[in-house]
Coordinates of C-alpha atoms and ligand atoms in Angstrom, one line a residue:
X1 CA -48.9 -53.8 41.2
X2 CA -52.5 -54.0 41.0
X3 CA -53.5 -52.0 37.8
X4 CA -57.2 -50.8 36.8
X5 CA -59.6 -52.8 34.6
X6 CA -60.0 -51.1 31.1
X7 CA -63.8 -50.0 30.3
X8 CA -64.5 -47.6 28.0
X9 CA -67.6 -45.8 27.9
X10 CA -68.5 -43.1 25.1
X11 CA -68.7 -39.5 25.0
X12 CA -65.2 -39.0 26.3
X13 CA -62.3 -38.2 24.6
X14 CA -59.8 -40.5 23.4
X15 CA -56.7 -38.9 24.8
X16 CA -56.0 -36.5 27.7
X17 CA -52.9 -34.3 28.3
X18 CA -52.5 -34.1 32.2
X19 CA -50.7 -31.1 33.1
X20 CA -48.7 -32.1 36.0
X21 CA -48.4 -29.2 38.3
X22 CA -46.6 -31.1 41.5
X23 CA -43.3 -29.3 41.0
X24 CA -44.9 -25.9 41.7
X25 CA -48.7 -25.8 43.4
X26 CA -47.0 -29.1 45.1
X27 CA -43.9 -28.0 46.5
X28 CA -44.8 -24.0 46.6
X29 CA -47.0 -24.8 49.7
X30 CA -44.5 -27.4 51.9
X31 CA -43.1 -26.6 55.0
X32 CA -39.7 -27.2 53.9
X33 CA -38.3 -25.9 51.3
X34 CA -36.6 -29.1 49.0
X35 CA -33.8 -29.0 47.4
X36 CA -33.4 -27.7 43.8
X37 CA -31.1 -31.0 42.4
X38 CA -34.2 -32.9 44.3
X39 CA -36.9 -30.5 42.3
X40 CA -35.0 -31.4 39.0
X41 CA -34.6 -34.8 40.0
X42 CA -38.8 -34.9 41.0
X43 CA -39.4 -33.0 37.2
X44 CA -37.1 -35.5 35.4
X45 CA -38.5 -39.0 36.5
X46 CA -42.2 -37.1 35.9
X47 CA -40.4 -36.9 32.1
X48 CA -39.7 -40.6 32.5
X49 CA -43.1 -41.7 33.5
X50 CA -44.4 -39.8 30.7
X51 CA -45.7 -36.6 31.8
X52 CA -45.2 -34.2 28.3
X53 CA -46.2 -30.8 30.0
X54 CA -44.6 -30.2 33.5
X55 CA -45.1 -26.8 35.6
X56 CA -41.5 -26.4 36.6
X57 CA -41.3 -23.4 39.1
X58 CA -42.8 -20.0 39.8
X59 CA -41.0 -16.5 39.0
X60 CA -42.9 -14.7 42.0
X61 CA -41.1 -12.7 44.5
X62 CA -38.9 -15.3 46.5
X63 CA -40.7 -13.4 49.4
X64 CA -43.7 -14.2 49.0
X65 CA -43.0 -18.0 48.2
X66 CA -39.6 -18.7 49.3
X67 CA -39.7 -22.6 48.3
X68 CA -39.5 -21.3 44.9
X69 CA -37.0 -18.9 45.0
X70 CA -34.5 -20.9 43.2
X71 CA -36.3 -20.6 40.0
X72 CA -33.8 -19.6 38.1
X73 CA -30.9 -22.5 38.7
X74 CA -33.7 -24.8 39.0
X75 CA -34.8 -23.9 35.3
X76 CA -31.2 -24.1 33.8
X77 CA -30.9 -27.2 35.5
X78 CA -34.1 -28.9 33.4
X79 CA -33.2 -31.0 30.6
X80 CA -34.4 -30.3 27.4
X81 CA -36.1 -33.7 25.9
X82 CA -38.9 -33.4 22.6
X83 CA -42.0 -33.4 23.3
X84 CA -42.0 -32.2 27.0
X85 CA -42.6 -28.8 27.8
X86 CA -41.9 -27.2 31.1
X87 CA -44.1 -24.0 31.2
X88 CA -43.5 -21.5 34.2
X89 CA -45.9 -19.1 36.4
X90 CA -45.2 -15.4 36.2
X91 CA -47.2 -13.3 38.2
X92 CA -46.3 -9.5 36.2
X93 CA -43.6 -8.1 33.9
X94 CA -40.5 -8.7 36.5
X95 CA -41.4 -12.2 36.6
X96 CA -41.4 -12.5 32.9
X97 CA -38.0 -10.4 32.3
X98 CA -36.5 -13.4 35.1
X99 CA -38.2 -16.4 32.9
X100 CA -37.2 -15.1 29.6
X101 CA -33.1 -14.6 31.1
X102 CA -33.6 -18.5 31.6
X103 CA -34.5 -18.9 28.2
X104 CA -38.3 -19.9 29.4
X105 CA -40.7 -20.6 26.0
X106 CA -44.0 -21.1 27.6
X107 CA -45.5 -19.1 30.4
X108 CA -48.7 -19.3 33.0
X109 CA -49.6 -16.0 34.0
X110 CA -52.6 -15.9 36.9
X111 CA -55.9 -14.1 37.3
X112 CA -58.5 -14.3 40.5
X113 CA -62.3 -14.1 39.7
X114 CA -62.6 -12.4 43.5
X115 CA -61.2 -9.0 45.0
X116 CA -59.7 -10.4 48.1
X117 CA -57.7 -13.2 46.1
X118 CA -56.8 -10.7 43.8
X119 CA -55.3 -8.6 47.1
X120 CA -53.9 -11.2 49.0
X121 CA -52.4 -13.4 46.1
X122 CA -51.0 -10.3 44.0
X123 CA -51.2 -7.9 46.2
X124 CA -54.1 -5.9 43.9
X125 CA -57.7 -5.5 42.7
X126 CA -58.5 -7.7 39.7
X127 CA -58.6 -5.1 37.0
X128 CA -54.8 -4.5 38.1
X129 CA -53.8 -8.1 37.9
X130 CA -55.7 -7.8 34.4
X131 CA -53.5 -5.0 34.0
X132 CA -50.8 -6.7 34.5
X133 CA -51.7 -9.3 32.7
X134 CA -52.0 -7.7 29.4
X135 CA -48.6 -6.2 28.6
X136 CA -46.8 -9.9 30.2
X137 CA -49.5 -11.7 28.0
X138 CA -48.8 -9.1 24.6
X139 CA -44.7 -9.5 24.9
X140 CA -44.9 -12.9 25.6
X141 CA -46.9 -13.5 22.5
X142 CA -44.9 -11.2 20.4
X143 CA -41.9 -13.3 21.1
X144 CA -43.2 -16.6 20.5
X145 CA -43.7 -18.0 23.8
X146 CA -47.1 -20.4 24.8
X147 CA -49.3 -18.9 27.1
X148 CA -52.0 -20.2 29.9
X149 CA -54.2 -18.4 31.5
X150 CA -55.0 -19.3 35.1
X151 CA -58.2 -18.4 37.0
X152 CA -58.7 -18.6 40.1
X153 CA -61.8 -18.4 42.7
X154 CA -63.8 -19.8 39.7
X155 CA -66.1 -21.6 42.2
X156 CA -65.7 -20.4 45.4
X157 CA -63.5 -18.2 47.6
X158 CA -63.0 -18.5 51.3
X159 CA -63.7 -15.0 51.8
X160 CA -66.3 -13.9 49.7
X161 CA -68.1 -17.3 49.3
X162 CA -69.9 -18.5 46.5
X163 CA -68.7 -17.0 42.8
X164 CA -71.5 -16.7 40.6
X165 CA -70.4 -18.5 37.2
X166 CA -70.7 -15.3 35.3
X167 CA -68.1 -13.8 37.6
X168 CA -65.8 -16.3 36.7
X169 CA -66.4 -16.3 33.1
X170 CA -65.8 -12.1 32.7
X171 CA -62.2 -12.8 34.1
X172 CA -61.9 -15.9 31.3
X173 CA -63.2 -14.1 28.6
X174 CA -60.5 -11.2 29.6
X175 CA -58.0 -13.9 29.4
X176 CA -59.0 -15.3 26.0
X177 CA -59.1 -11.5 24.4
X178 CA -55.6 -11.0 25.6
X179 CA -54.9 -14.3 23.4
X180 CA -54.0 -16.8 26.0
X181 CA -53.4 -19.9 24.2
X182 CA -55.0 -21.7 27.1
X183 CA -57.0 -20.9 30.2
X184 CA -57.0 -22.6 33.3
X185 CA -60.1 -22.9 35.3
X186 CA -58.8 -22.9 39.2
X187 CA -61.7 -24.2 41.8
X188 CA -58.8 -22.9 44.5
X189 CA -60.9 -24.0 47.7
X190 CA -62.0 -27.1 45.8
X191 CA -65.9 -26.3 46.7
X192 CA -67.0 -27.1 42.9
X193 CA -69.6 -30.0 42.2
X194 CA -70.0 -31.7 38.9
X195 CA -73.2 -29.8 38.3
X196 CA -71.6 -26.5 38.7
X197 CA -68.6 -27.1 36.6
X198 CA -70.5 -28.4 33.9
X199 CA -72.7 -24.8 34.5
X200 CA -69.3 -23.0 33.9
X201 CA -68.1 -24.8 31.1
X202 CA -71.7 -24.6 29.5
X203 CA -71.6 -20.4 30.5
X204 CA -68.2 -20.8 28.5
X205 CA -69.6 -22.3 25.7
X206 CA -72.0 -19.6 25.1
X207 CA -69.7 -16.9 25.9
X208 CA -67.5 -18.3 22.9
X209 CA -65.0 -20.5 25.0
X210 CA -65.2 -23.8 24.0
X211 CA -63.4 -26.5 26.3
X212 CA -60.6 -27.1 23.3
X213 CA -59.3 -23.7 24.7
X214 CA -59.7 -24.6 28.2
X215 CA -58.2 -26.7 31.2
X216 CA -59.6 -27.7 34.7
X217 CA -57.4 -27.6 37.6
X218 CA -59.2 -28.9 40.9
X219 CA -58.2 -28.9 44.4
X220 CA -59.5 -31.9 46.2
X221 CA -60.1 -30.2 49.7
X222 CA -64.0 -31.5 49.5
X223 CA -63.1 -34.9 48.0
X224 CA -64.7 -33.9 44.2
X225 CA -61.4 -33.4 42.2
X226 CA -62.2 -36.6 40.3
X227 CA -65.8 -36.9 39.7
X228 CA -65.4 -33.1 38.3
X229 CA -62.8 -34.2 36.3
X230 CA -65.4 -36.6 34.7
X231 CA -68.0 -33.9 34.1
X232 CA -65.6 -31.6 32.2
X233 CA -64.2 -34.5 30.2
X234 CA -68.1 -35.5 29.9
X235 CA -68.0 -31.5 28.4
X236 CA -65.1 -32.0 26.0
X237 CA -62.4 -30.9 27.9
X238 CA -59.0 -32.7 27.4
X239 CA -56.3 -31.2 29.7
X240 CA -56.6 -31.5 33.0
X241 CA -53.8 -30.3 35.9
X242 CA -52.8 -32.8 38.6
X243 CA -50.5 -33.1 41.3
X244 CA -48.0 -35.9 41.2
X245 CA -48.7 -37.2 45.0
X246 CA -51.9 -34.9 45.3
X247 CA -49.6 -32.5 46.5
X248 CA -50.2 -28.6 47.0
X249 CA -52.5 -26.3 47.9
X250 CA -52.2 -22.2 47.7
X251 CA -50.4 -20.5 50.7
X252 CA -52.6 -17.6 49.5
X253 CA -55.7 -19.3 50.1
X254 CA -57.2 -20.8 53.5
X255 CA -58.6 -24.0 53.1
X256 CA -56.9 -24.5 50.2
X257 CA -55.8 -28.3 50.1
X258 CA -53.5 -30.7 48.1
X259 CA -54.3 -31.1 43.7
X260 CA -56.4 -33.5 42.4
X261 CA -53.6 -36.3 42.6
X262 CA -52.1 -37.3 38.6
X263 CA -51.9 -41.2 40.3
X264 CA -55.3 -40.8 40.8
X265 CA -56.4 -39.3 37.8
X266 CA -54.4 -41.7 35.8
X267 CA -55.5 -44.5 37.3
X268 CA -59.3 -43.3 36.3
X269 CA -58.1 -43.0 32.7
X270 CA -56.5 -45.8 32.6
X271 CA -59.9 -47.7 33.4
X272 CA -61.8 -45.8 30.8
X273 CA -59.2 -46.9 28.0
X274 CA -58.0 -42.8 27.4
X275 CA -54.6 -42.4 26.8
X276 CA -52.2 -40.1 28.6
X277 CA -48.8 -41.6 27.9
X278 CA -48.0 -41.7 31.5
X279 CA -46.5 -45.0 33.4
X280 CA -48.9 -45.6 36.7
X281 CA -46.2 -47.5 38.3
X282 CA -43.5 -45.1 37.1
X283 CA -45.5 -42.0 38.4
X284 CA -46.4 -44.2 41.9
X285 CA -42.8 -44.6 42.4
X286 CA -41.8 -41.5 41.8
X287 CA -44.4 -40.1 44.4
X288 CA -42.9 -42.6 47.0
X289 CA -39.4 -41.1 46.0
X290 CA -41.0 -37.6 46.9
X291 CA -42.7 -38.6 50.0
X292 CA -39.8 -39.9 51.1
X293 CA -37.8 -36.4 50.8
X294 CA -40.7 -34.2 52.7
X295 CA -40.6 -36.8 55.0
X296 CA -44.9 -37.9 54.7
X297 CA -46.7 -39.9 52.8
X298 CA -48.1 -38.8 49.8
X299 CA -52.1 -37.8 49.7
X300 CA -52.9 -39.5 46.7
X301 CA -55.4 -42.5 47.5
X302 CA -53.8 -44.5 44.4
X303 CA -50.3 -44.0 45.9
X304 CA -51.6 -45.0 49.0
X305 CA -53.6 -48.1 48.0
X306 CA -50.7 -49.2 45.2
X307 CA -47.7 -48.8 48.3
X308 CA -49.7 -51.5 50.0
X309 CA -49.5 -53.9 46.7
Ligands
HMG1 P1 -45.7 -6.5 45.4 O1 -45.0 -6.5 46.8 O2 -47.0 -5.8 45.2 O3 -44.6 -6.1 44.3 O4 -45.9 -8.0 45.0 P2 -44.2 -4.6 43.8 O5 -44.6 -4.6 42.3 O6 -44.7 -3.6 44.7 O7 -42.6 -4.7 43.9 C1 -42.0 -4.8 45.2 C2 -40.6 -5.4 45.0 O8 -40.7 -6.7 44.5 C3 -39.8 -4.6 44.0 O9 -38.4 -4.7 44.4 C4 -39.9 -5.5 42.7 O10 -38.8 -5.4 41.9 C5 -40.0 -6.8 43.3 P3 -37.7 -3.5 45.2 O11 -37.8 -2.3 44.2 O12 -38.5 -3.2 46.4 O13 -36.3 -4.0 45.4 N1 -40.7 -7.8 42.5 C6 -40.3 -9.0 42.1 N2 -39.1 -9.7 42.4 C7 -39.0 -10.9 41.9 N3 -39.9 -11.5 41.1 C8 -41.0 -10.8 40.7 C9 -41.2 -9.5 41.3 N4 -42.2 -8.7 41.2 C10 -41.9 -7.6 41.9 N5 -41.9 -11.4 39.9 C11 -46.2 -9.8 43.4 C12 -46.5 -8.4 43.7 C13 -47.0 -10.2 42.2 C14 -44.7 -9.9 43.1 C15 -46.5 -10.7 44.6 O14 -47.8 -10.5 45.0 C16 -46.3 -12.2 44.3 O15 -45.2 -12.6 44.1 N6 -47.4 -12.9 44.4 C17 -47.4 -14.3 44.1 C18 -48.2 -15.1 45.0 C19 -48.1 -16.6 44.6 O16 -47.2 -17.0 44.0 N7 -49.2 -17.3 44.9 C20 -49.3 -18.7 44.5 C21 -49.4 -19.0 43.0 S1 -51.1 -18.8 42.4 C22 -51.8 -20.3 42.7 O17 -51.3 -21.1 43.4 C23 -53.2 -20.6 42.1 C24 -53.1 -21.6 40.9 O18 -52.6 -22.8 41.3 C25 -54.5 -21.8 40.4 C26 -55.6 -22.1 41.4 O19 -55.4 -23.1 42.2 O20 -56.5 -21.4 41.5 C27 -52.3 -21.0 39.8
MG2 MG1 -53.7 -24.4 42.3

């Protein structure tokens, strides 16, 4: 299997701690729902390739995303191994009571930086997600558990349009008060350009969020998941979400396309010399092996390129 050429180049980090994400914003928005022992199979060769931090599932209402509403055998079914952790999204404090009868120790709760978003993905305004929020984030800290912070809309929303950085950053700085360990930054619609994220992250910055606190998670639906990848490493962040396959998208959110795809990611890092601990070919193969159960080829251009090897 052709594999990338290593050049390094300075003022990136050394290491980067991909968030894989495939298991949940990838399988939440297929057409057919998969099977749960092929969901823990799918999360347990992402273990094997080397993936340490692995969304598992979502406890949302199994109405409003019925491919995940076997979150709770799927969870029980997850194999406990050091060193990888298998966070879960909760959307308010009946998803949280569910994760925490599985025995769940690290959580992703979700905020929108947009008022439709906030309605049509929870069902609210964005001060009552924020609501929300607050108690799920203040018990899950008092007991222990790791918690991220996603925002979504941070860029652009298909309803409202642009989102002025500042907009974004109000809901973040929410997010950090409540003590989120981590916060997310969503570009949902995947309209960001490298300019604007590194705008956000810089707003951030000032605003007292630095990008050791923070994450990127692009969707690719304009083709700039990667090269905004680079600008936020180029800004210090060093966790990124991806999408083993580039699979997902938000069934939530028009025009909302497949994640920024981990094979693609990886194989970027790779050629910079920054360490992830994740296999390429392991991770390729495993994204054939998914492919093959939703019955498509995968939307990653490195699967793509690397089945053709
Ligand atoms: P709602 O209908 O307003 O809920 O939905 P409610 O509070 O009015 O309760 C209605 C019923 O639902 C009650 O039952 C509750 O107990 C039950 P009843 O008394 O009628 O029998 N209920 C629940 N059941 C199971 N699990 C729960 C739950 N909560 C209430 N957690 C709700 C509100 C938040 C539940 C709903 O809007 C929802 O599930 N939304 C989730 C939508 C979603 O999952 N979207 C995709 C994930 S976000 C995303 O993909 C973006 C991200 O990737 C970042 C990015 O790209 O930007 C993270
Ligand atoms: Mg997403």
């Amino acid at each position: 299997m052709n594999l990338p050429q290593r050049f390094p180049h300075s003022g990136l980090p050394s290491s980067v701690t991909v968030y894989e994400v495939g298991a949940r914003d990838g399988l939440q928005n297929e057409k057919t729902t998969v099977p749960t022992e092929v969901k823990a199979e799918f999360i347990e060769r992402l273990a094997d390739a080397g993936a340490t931090r692995i969304e598992a599932t979502s406890f949302v209402h199994p109405k409003w995303v019925p491919q995940l509403a076997d979150a709770e055998v799927l969870f029980r079914l997850l194999e406990a191994r050091p060193g990888v952790h298998y966070p879960v999204l909760v959307p308010n404090p009946r998803g949280l009571d569910r994760a925490l009868a599985c025995g769940v120790r690290e959580i992703a709760v979700f905020a929108s930086a947009t008022e439709t978003f906030a309605r049509r993905n929870l069902n609210t305004t964005v001060a009552g997600a924020l609501a929300d929020i607050e108690s799920v984030v203040r018990q899950a800290l008092e007991l222990g558990l790791w918690v991220r912070g996603y925002v979504s809309m941070c860029f652009g929303d298909p309803w409202e349009g642009p989102v002025p950085p500042d907009a974004a950053a109000d809901v973040v700085r929410r997010l950090a008060d409540f003590g989120c360990d981590q916060i997310s930054l969503g570009d949902t619609i995947g309209t960001g350009t490298p300019g604007h994220v590194r705008t956000l992250l810089d707003v951030l910055a000032a605003r007292g969020i630095g990008p050791e606190r923070l994450a990127v998670h692009f969707h690719d639906t304009y083709g700039q998941a990667l090269v905004n990848t680079l600008a936020a490493l180029q800004a210090g962040i060093t966790t990124v979400d991806a999408s083993a396959g580039g699979l997902g998208g938000c069934p939530y959110a028009e025009s909302a396309t497949g994640n920024l795809a981990t094979e693609d990611l990886v194989w970027m890092l790779d050629g910079l010399g920054i360490d992830t601990g994740i296999d390429l070919p392991a991770l390729v193969e495993t994204s054939r092996w998914m492919a093959d159960h939703l019955g498509r080829p995968a939307p990653s251009r490195a699967v793509q390129a690397l089945t053709k090897d």
